[in-house]
Amino acid sequence: MTDHDLSEVSTLASLQPMNTREIHYRDYRNRLRLQGSQFMSLKRPSRMIESSRDYIPGDPVALIDWRVFARSDRLIVREVRDESATQVRIGIDLSSSMWWPSAEVTRAPMPTKAEVAIRIALHLSYAHLRMGDQVELFWTLDEAERAPSFRLRPRRPAVIQSQFSQLEADGFSKDKWFQAEQSGFTESHVDVAFWIGDGLGSADVKGFLSSGRRSFFWHTLSSMELRTDWLDDQISYFDKSTATKEYRGSVLKQRDQYLDQLKSWCETWRDSQRLIGGGYETVSDHTLLGSYLTVLTDFFKATRRL
């Protein structure tokens, strides 16, 4: 797909917190009874048909519908499924590698990985806050940090919307984002943990995600990192991971050497997430908004029965 084609569709480069309305998921409706995104069983009777089942020895006798028993000699238990707030932890890698590509690299203006990561983080925050969940945002600035050192605890969706509007107006400037308290990361357990970053820094991504009963790694790369057509055959590109090697563009493009290694690296991250029962998705500024929302909706549905 060409850049011209991409300008005519919605991608993560245009993601806004309010895009939650585009998710076809019934629990995004702003209802008065909405108290959170996960279900819990409350021990009180309900007259709702969908909440009835046959009595199992050991069930509280108070849940038995005695009127049904009087009519049919069947022991029916009625219980209601209500909603409960989920504790959500969102980590963002905003270290130096995430502020690529720079204007010197791109031929036309395009978002950095940091901008895409911030858009995703604020979108997730807004979505969970609308569902009545508790949200914590953590981020790291130094590529040598193992754990995030900054924290923000938004209480209302309006806070996220205001923060996003300010960042967008400032062009997602690095200096404008850090308007929050500096606080050490606590390794307490939460219901859901997200990490958004390129996986190139020293941050303990696996440790952060392991703090959640359910987790998801949004592996955020630039669309330029996912292709080689822009590489110059005569220029040598420095490989930061090896610290010593440089590769000519012609070598990287030869027999898809670079793309094969990239695919293997992403699969390694996916496999590590599967080991802890978490989700994984590689995304970039060219990822279609519909694809992102579909993956997110599926994850939300699976998370409701924590």
mmCIF file of C-alpha atoms in Angstrom:
data_model
loop_
_atom_site.group_PDB
_atom_site.id
_atom_site.type_symbol
_atom_site.label_atom_id
_atom_site.label_comp_id
_atom_site.label_asym_id
_atom_site.label_seq_id
_atom_site.Cartn_x
_atom_site.Cartn_y
_atom_site.Cartn_z
ATOM 1 C CA MET A 1 0.000 0.000 0.000
ATOM 2 C CA THR A 2 1.398 3.418 -0.937
ATOM 3 C CA ASP A 3 1.606 6.457 1.308
ATOM 4 C CA HIS A 4 -1.153 8.001 -0.763
ATOM 5 C CA ASP A 5 -3.417 5.052 -0.089
ATOM 6 C CA LEU A 6 -2.662 5.210 3.641
ATOM 7 C CA SER A 7 -3.732 8.843 3.803
ATOM 8 C CA GLU A 8 -7.237 7.764 2.860
ATOM 9 C CA VAL A 9 -7.698 5.207 5.645
ATOM 10 C CA SER A 10 -7.578 5.360 9.429
ATOM 11 C CA THR A 11 -4.391 4.072 11.018
ATOM 12 C CA LEU A 12 -2.850 4.206 14.485
ATOM 13 C CA ALA A 13 -1.204 7.460 13.407
ATOM 14 C CA SER A 14 -4.660 9.023 13.813
ATOM 15 C CA LEU A 15 -5.842 7.060 16.872
ATOM 16 C CA GLN A 16 -7.624 9.169 19.490
ATOM 17 C CA PRO A 17 -8.904 8.194 22.957
ATOM 18 C CA MET A 18 -12.459 8.778 21.820
ATOM 19 C CA ASN A 19 -12.122 6.028 19.191
ATOM 20 C CA THR A 20 -13.533 3.658 21.822
ATOM 21 C CA ARG A 21 -16.921 4.447 20.299
ATOM 22 C CA GLU A 22 -15.852 2.536 17.198
ATOM 23 C CA ILE A 23 -15.406 -0.704 19.131
ATOM 24 C CA HIS A 24 -18.514 -2.815 18.648
ATOM 25 C CA TYR A 25 -18.620 -4.014 22.217
ATOM 26 C CA ARG A 26 -21.719 -3.596 24.319
ATOM 27 C CA ASP A 27 -19.904 -2.738 27.551
ATOM 28 C CA TYR A 28 -18.580 0.493 26.100
ATOM 29 C CA ARG A 29 -22.052 1.989 26.416
ATOM 30 C CA ASN A 30 -22.007 4.606 29.110
ATOM 31 C CA ARG A 31 -24.653 3.153 31.397
ATOM 32 C CA LEU A 32 -25.404 4.273 34.927
ATOM 33 C CA ARG A 33 -24.969 0.752 36.316
ATOM 34 C CA LEU A 34 -21.540 0.359 34.732
ATOM 35 C CA GLN A 35 -19.028 -0.249 37.523
ATOM 36 C CA GLY A 36 -16.157 -1.973 35.753
ATOM 37 C CA SER A 37 -15.121 -4.280 32.947
ATOM 38 C CA GLN A 38 -15.010 -7.666 34.667
ATOM 39 C CA PHE A 39 -17.796 -9.859 36.023
ATOM 40 C CA MET A 40 -18.114 -11.184 39.540
ATOM 41 C CA SER A 41 -20.802 -13.355 41.125
ATOM 42 C CA LEU A 42 -22.717 -11.704 43.935
ATOM 43 C CA LYS A 43 -24.452 -13.909 46.460
ATOM 44 C CA ARG A 44 -27.927 -12.517 46.269
ATOM 45 C CA PRO A 45 -30.986 -13.865 44.448
ATOM 46 C CA SER A 46 -32.056 -12.518 41.088
ATOM 47 C CA ARG A 47 -35.238 -12.965 39.066
ATOM 48 C CA MET A 48 -33.280 -12.812 35.822
ATOM 49 C CA ILE A 49 -33.826 -15.949 33.726
ATOM 50 C CA GLU A 50 -30.246 -16.007 32.449
ATOM 51 C CA SER A 51 -28.998 -16.126 36.035
ATOM 52 C CA SER A 52 -30.778 -19.387 36.913
ATOM 53 C CA ARG A 53 -29.285 -22.880 37.068
ATOM 54 C CA ASP A 54 -29.877 -26.218 38.745
ATOM 55 C CA TYR A 55 -28.962 -26.496 42.405
ATOM 56 C CA ILE A 56 -25.583 -28.079 43.135
ATOM 57 C CA PRO A 57 -24.985 -29.604 46.594
ATOM 58 C CA GLY A 58 -23.051 -27.054 48.597
ATOM 59 C CA ASP A 59 -24.772 -23.991 47.117
ATOM 60 C CA PRO A 60 -26.172 -21.541 49.722
ATOM 61 C CA VAL A 61 -29.776 -22.471 50.469
ATOM 62 C CA ALA A 62 -30.692 -18.779 50.412
ATOM 63 C CA LEU A 63 -30.151 -18.746 46.626
ATOM 64 C CA ILE A 64 -32.819 -21.433 45.968
ATOM 65 C CA ASP A 65 -35.957 -20.191 44.239
ATOM 66 C CA TRP A 66 -38.594 -21.871 46.458
ATOM 67 C CA ARG A 67 -41.495 -20.701 44.294
ATOM 68 C CA VAL A 68 -40.123 -22.662 41.350
ATOM 69 C CA PHE A 69 -39.614 -25.660 43.656
ATOM 70 C CA ALA A 70 -43.243 -25.467 44.816
ATOM 71 C CA ARG A 71 -44.470 -25.559 41.211
ATOM 72 C CA SER A 72 -42.094 -28.085 39.687
ATOM 73 C CA ASP A 73 -40.180 -29.867 42.468
ATOM 74 C CA ARG A 74 -36.978 -28.580 40.854
ATOM 75 C CA LEU A 75 -34.280 -26.938 42.904
ATOM 76 C CA ILE A 76 -33.288 -23.825 40.960
ATOM 77 C CA VAL A 77 -30.580 -21.424 42.088
ATOM 78 C CA ARG A 78 -30.737 -17.799 41.013
ATOM 79 C CA GLU A 79 -27.749 -15.513 41.244
ATOM 80 C CA VAL A 80 -26.865 -12.241 39.562
ATOM 81 C CA ARG A 81 -23.681 -11.477 37.691
ATOM 82 C CA ASP A 82 -22.609 -7.922 38.362
ATOM 83 C CA GLU A 83 -19.675 -5.845 37.220
ATOM 84 C CA SER A 84 -16.513 -5.037 39.109
ATOM 85 C CA ALA A 85 -13.720 -2.541 38.547
ATOM 86 C CA THR A 86 -10.527 -3.908 37.026
ATOM 87 C CA GLN A 87 -7.102 -2.683 38.149
ATOM 88 C CA VAL A 88 -5.272 -1.733 34.957
ATOM 89 C CA ARG A 89 -1.561 -0.943 34.676
ATOM 90 C CA ILE A 90 -0.206 0.586 31.462
ATOM 91 C CA GLY A 91 3.536 0.898 30.830
ATOM 92 C CA ILE A 92 5.031 3.021 28.048
ATOM 93 C CA ASP A 93 8.600 3.010 26.784
ATOM 94 C CA LEU A 94 9.496 6.632 25.993
ATOM 95 C CA SER A 95 13.274 6.191 25.955
ATOM 96 C CA SER A 96 15.466 7.501 23.139
ATOM 97 C CA SER A 97 14.864 4.684 20.639
ATOM 98 C CA MET A 98 11.124 5.412 20.705
ATOM 99 C CA TRP A 99 11.609 8.949 19.326
ATOM 100 C CA TRP A 100 12.538 7.573 15.908
ATOM 101 C CA PRO A 101 12.323 8.241 13.018
ATOM 102 C CA SER A 102 13.598 11.783 13.204
ATOM 103 C CA ALA A 103 12.967 14.445 10.597
ATOM 104 C CA GLU A 104 16.459 13.829 9.182
ATOM 105 C CA VAL A 105 15.524 10.227 8.335
ATOM 106 C CA THR A 106 12.064 10.654 6.838
ATOM 107 C CA ARG A 107 11.329 12.225 3.503
ATOM 108 C CA ALA A 108 7.872 13.302 4.623
ATOM 109 C CA PRO A 109 6.471 14.052 8.104
ATOM 110 C CA MET A 110 5.520 10.870 9.950
ATOM 111 C CA PRO A 111 4.882 10.014 13.607
ATOM 112 C CA THR A 112 7.580 8.651 15.855
ATOM 113 C CA LYS A 113 7.159 5.362 17.670
ATOM 114 C CA ALA A 114 6.686 7.380 20.858
ATOM 115 C CA GLU A 115 3.696 9.218 19.398
ATOM 116 C CA VAL A 116 2.025 5.969 18.372
ATOM 117 C CA ALA A 117 2.738 4.470 21.809
ATOM 118 C CA ILE A 118 1.261 7.506 23.567
ATOM 119 C CA ARG A 119 -1.843 7.357 21.383
ATOM 120 C CA ILE A 120 -2.349 3.683 22.258
ATOM 121 C CA ALA A 121 -1.719 4.272 25.967
ATOM 122 C CA LEU A 122 -4.218 7.133 26.202
ATOM 123 C CA HIS A 123 -6.753 5.176 24.183
ATOM 124 C CA LEU A 124 -6.485 2.188 26.541
ATOM 125 C CA SER A 125 -6.705 4.506 29.559
ATOM 126 C CA TYR A 126 -9.785 6.273 28.235
ATOM 127 C CA ALA A 127 -11.486 2.982 27.376
ATOM 128 C CA HIS A 128 -10.961 1.440 30.819
ATOM 129 C CA LEU A 129 -11.891 4.624 32.673
ATOM 130 C CA ARG A 130 -15.167 4.750 30.760
ATOM 131 C CA MET A 131 -15.865 1.224 31.966
ATOM 132 C CA GLY A 132 -15.295 2.284 35.570
ATOM 133 C CA ASP A 133 -11.877 0.664 35.970
ATOM 134 C CA GLN A 134 -8.870 1.905 37.945
ATOM 135 C CA VAL A 135 -5.975 2.941 35.718
ATOM 136 C CA GLU A 136 -2.290 3.629 36.370
ATOM 137 C CA LEU A 137 0.064 4.924 33.683
ATOM 138 C CA PHE A 138 3.793 4.290 34.053
ATOM 139 C CA TRP A 139 6.558 5.307 31.685
ATOM 140 C CA THR A 140 10.315 5.222 31.364
ATOM 141 C CA LEU A 141 12.526 7.939 29.870
ATOM 142 C CA ASP A 142 15.987 6.442 30.224
ATOM 143 C CA GLU A 143 16.867 3.478 28.013
ATOM 144 C CA ALA A 144 18.982 2.091 30.859
ATOM 145 C CA GLU A 145 16.037 1.928 33.293
ATOM 146 C CA ARG A 146 14.727 -1.494 34.226
ATOM 147 C CA ALA A 147 11.489 -0.184 35.734
ATOM 148 C CA PRO A 148 9.366 2.892 34.943
ATOM 149 C CA SER A 149 10.008 5.900 37.162
ATOM 150 C CA PHE A 150 7.043 8.117 36.277
ATOM 151 C CA ARG A 151 3.404 7.546 37.155
ATOM 152 C CA LEU A 152 0.044 9.107 36.408
ATOM 153 C CA ARG A 153 -3.254 8.058 37.996
ATOM 154 C CA PRO A 154 -6.104 9.533 35.949
ATOM 155 C CA ARG A 155 -9.486 9.352 37.632
ATOM 156 C CA ARG A 156 -11.819 10.438 34.844
ATOM 157 C CA PRO A 157 -11.922 10.024 31.052
ATOM 158 C CA ALA A 158 -11.956 13.821 30.765
ATOM 159 C CA VAL A 159 -8.403 13.922 32.181
ATOM 160 C CA ILE A 160 -7.189 11.673 29.364
ATOM 161 C CA GLN A 161 -9.060 13.665 26.751
ATOM 162 C CA SER A 162 -7.550 16.911 28.031
ATOM 163 C CA GLN A 163 -4.048 15.414 28.123
ATOM 164 C CA PHE A 164 -4.416 14.129 24.573
ATOM 165 C CA SER A 165 -5.647 17.488 23.241
ATOM 166 C CA GLN A 166 -2.659 19.244 24.778
ATOM 167 C CA LEU A 167 -0.171 16.716 23.406
ATOM 168 C CA GLU A 168 -1.717 16.832 19.954
ATOM 169 C CA ALA A 169 -1.595 20.634 19.930
ATOM 170 C CA ASP A 170 2.104 20.489 20.863
ATOM 171 C CA GLY A 171 2.867 17.958 18.142
ATOM 172 C CA PHE A 172 3.546 15.211 20.700
ATOM 173 C CA SER A 173 6.702 16.990 21.756
ATOM 174 C CA LYS A 174 8.977 15.047 24.086
ATOM 175 C CA ASP A 175 9.208 17.978 26.499
ATOM 176 C CA LYS A 176 5.436 18.429 26.815
ATOM 177 C CA TRP A 177 4.505 14.882 27.838
ATOM 178 C CA PHE A 178 6.094 14.620 31.254
ATOM 179 C CA GLN A 179 3.601 16.485 33.418
ATOM 180 C CA ALA A 180 3.239 13.976 36.255
ATOM 181 C CA GLU A 181 4.789 12.827 39.499
ATOM 182 C CA GLN A 182 8.042 10.896 39.594
ATOM 183 C CA SER A 183 7.467 7.734 41.566
ATOM 184 C CA GLY A 184 9.196 4.404 41.927
ATOM 185 C CA PHE A 185 7.444 1.434 40.335
ATOM 186 C CA THR A 186 5.792 -0.931 42.801
ATOM 187 C CA GLU A 187 5.611 -4.596 41.825
ATOM 188 C CA SER A 188 2.138 -5.227 43.203
ATOM 189 C CA HIS A 189 -0.199 -7.436 41.198
ATOM 190 C CA VAL A 190 -3.065 -6.061 39.122
ATOM 191 C CA ASP A 191 -5.796 -7.546 36.959
ATOM 192 C CA VAL A 192 -4.512 -6.344 33.576
ATOM 193 C CA ALA A 193 -1.084 -5.083 32.498
ATOM 194 C CA PHE A 194 -0.224 -3.510 29.146
ATOM 195 C CA TRP A 195 3.233 -2.637 27.851
ATOM 196 C CA ILE A 196 3.712 -0.400 24.818
ATOM 197 C CA GLY A 197 7.185 -0.062 23.345
ATOM 198 C CA ASP A 198 9.718 -1.252 20.781
ATOM 199 C CA GLY A 199 11.460 -3.770 23.045
ATOM 200 C CA LEU A 200 14.882 -2.238 22.376
ATOM 201 C CA GLY A 201 15.603 -0.618 25.737
ATOM 202 C CA SER A 202 16.600 -2.153 29.050
ATOM 203 C CA ALA A 203 13.115 -2.039 30.549
ATOM 204 C CA ASP A 204 12.008 -5.283 32.173
ATOM 205 C CA VAL A 205 9.039 -5.805 29.873
ATOM 206 C CA LYS A 206 8.438 -9.397 30.973
ATOM 207 C CA GLY A 207 8.530 -8.428 34.641
ATOM 208 C CA PHE A 208 6.106 -5.570 34.115
ATOM 209 C CA LEU A 209 3.652 -7.733 32.183
ATOM 210 C CA SER A 210 3.956 -10.572 34.699
ATOM 211 C CA SER A 211 2.457 -8.264 37.340
ATOM 212 C CA GLY A 212 -0.931 -8.623 35.609
ATOM 213 C CA ARG A 213 -3.231 -11.609 35.790
ATOM 214 C CA ARG A 214 -3.790 -10.901 32.107
ATOM 215 C CA SER A 215 -1.305 -8.997 29.983
ATOM 216 C CA PHE A 216 -0.771 -7.655 26.490
ATOM 217 C CA PHE A 217 2.381 -6.408 24.772
ATOM 218 C CA TRP A 218 1.769 -3.849 22.029
ATOM 219 C CA HIS A 219 5.099 -4.167 20.210
ATOM 220 C CA THR A 220 5.297 -0.686 18.715
ATOM 221 C CA LEU A 221 7.626 -0.251 15.751
ATOM 222 C CA SER A 222 7.882 2.303 12.984
ATOM 223 C CA SER A 223 6.530 1.333 9.582
ATOM 224 C CA MET A 224 10.046 2.122 8.299
ATOM 225 C CA GLU A 225 11.420 -0.650 10.526
ATOM 226 C CA LEU A 226 9.015 -3.116 8.945
ATOM 227 C CA ARG A 227 10.248 -2.626 5.386
ATOM 228 C CA THR A 228 13.521 -2.127 3.491
ATOM 229 C CA ASP A 229 12.517 -0.230 0.346
ATOM 230 C CA TRP A 230 13.739 3.072 1.812
ATOM 231 C CA LEU A 231 17.268 1.806 2.581
ATOM 232 C CA ASP A 232 20.127 3.190 0.481
ATOM 233 C CA ASP A 233 22.301 0.424 -0.921
ATOM 234 C CA GLN A 234 25.485 2.454 -0.408
ATOM 235 C CA ILE A 235 24.857 3.642 3.168
ATOM 236 C CA SER A 236 25.942 1.645 6.217
ATOM 237 C CA TYR A 237 23.373 1.365 9.017
ATOM 238 C CA PHE A 238 24.474 0.907 12.614
ATOM 239 C CA ASP A 239 23.059 -2.047 14.540
ATOM 240 C CA LYS A 240 22.641 -0.818 18.102
ATOM 241 C CA SER A 241 21.961 -4.291 19.499
ATOM 242 C CA THR A 242 25.428 -5.541 18.571
ATOM 243 C CA ALA A 243 27.163 -2.219 19.321
ATOM 244 C CA THR A 244 29.937 -3.024 16.841
ATOM 245 C CA LYS A 245 28.450 -3.986 13.479
ATOM 246 C CA GLU A 246 27.296 -1.853 10.597
ATOM 247 C CA TYR A 247 25.455 -3.199 7.564
ATOM 248 C CA ARG A 248 25.155 -1.726 4.112
ATOM 249 C CA GLY A 249 21.651 -1.262 2.813
ATOM 250 C CA SER A 250 22.353 -3.696 -0.009
ATOM 251 C CA VAL A 251 23.300 -6.406 2.521
ATOM 252 C CA LEU A 252 20.196 -5.844 4.635
ATOM 253 C CA LYS A 253 17.948 -6.168 1.596
ATOM 254 C CA GLN A 254 19.739 -9.206 0.199
ATOM 255 C CA ARG A 255 17.490 -12.295 0.348
ATOM 256 C CA ASP A 256 15.322 -10.473 2.934
ATOM 257 C CA GLN A 257 18.052 -10.928 5.525
ATOM 258 C CA TYR A 258 16.844 -8.060 7.690
ATOM 259 C CA LEU A 259 13.137 -8.893 7.372
ATOM 260 C CA ASP A 260 13.744 -12.534 8.309
ATOM 261 C CA GLN A 261 15.655 -11.521 11.435
ATOM 262 C CA LEU A 262 12.953 -9.023 12.339
ATOM 263 C CA LYS A 263 10.271 -11.686 11.983
ATOM 264 C CA SER A 264 12.241 -14.093 14.182
ATOM 265 C CA TRP A 265 12.740 -11.395 16.841
ATOM 266 C CA CYS A 266 9.018 -10.557 16.939
ATOM 267 C CA GLU A 267 8.146 -14.249 17.188
ATOM 268 C CA THR A 268 10.479 -14.521 20.198
ATOM 269 C CA TRP A 269 8.501 -11.781 21.932
ATOM 270 C CA ARG A 270 5.223 -13.468 21.004
ATOM 271 C CA ASP A 271 6.396 -16.799 22.405
ATOM 272 C CA SER A 272 7.528 -15.207 25.682
ATOM 273 C CA GLN A 273 4.089 -13.667 26.070
ATOM 274 C CA ARG A 274 2.381 -16.977 25.437
ATOM 275 C CA LEU A 275 4.419 -18.539 28.235
ATOM 276 C CA ILE A 276 2.730 -16.214 30.741
ATOM 277 C CA GLY A 277 -0.664 -16.470 29.045
ATOM 278 C CA GLY A 278 -0.491 -12.959 27.602
ATOM 279 C CA GLY A 279 -1.371 -11.399 24.270
ATOM 280 C CA TYR A 280 0.957 -9.899 21.683
ATOM 281 C CA GLU A 281 0.610 -7.757 18.589
ATOM 282 C CA THR A 282 3.130 -5.936 16.405
ATOM 283 C CA VAL A 283 1.798 -2.489 15.507
ATOM 284 C CA SER A 284 3.096 0.593 13.712
ATOM 285 C CA ASP A 285 1.909 3.936 12.405
ATOM 286 C CA HIS A 286 0.577 2.059 9.349
ATOM 287 C CA THR A 287 -1.511 -0.447 11.340
ATOM 288 C CA LEU A 288 -5.149 -0.097 10.344
ATOM 289 C CA LEU A 289 -7.337 1.249 13.102
ATOM 290 C CA GLY A 290 -9.939 -1.442 12.475
ATOM 291 C CA SER A 291 -7.357 -4.206 12.923
ATOM 292 C CA TYR A 292 -6.158 -2.712 16.201
ATOM 293 C CA LEU A 293 -9.699 -2.339 17.550
ATOM 294 C CA THR A 294 -10.564 -5.926 16.607
ATOM 295 C CA VAL A 295 -7.562 -7.317 18.502
ATOM 296 C CA LEU A 296 -8.316 -5.079 21.487
ATOM 297 C CA THR A 297 -11.988 -6.068 21.571
ATOM 298 C CA ASP A 298 -11.100 -9.768 21.543
ATOM 299 C CA PHE A 299 -8.699 -9.201 24.431
ATOM 300 C CA PHE A 300 -11.348 -7.296 26.416
ATOM 301 C CA LYS A 301 -13.859 -10.093 25.938
ATOM 302 C CA ALA A 302 -11.368 -12.700 27.142
ATOM 303 C CA THR A 303 -10.455 -10.528 30.128
ATOM 304 C CA ARG A 304 -14.011 -10.101 31.415
ATOM 305 C CA ARG A 305 -13.957 -13.423 33.254
ATOM 306 C CA LEU A 306 -10.759 -12.953 35.229
#
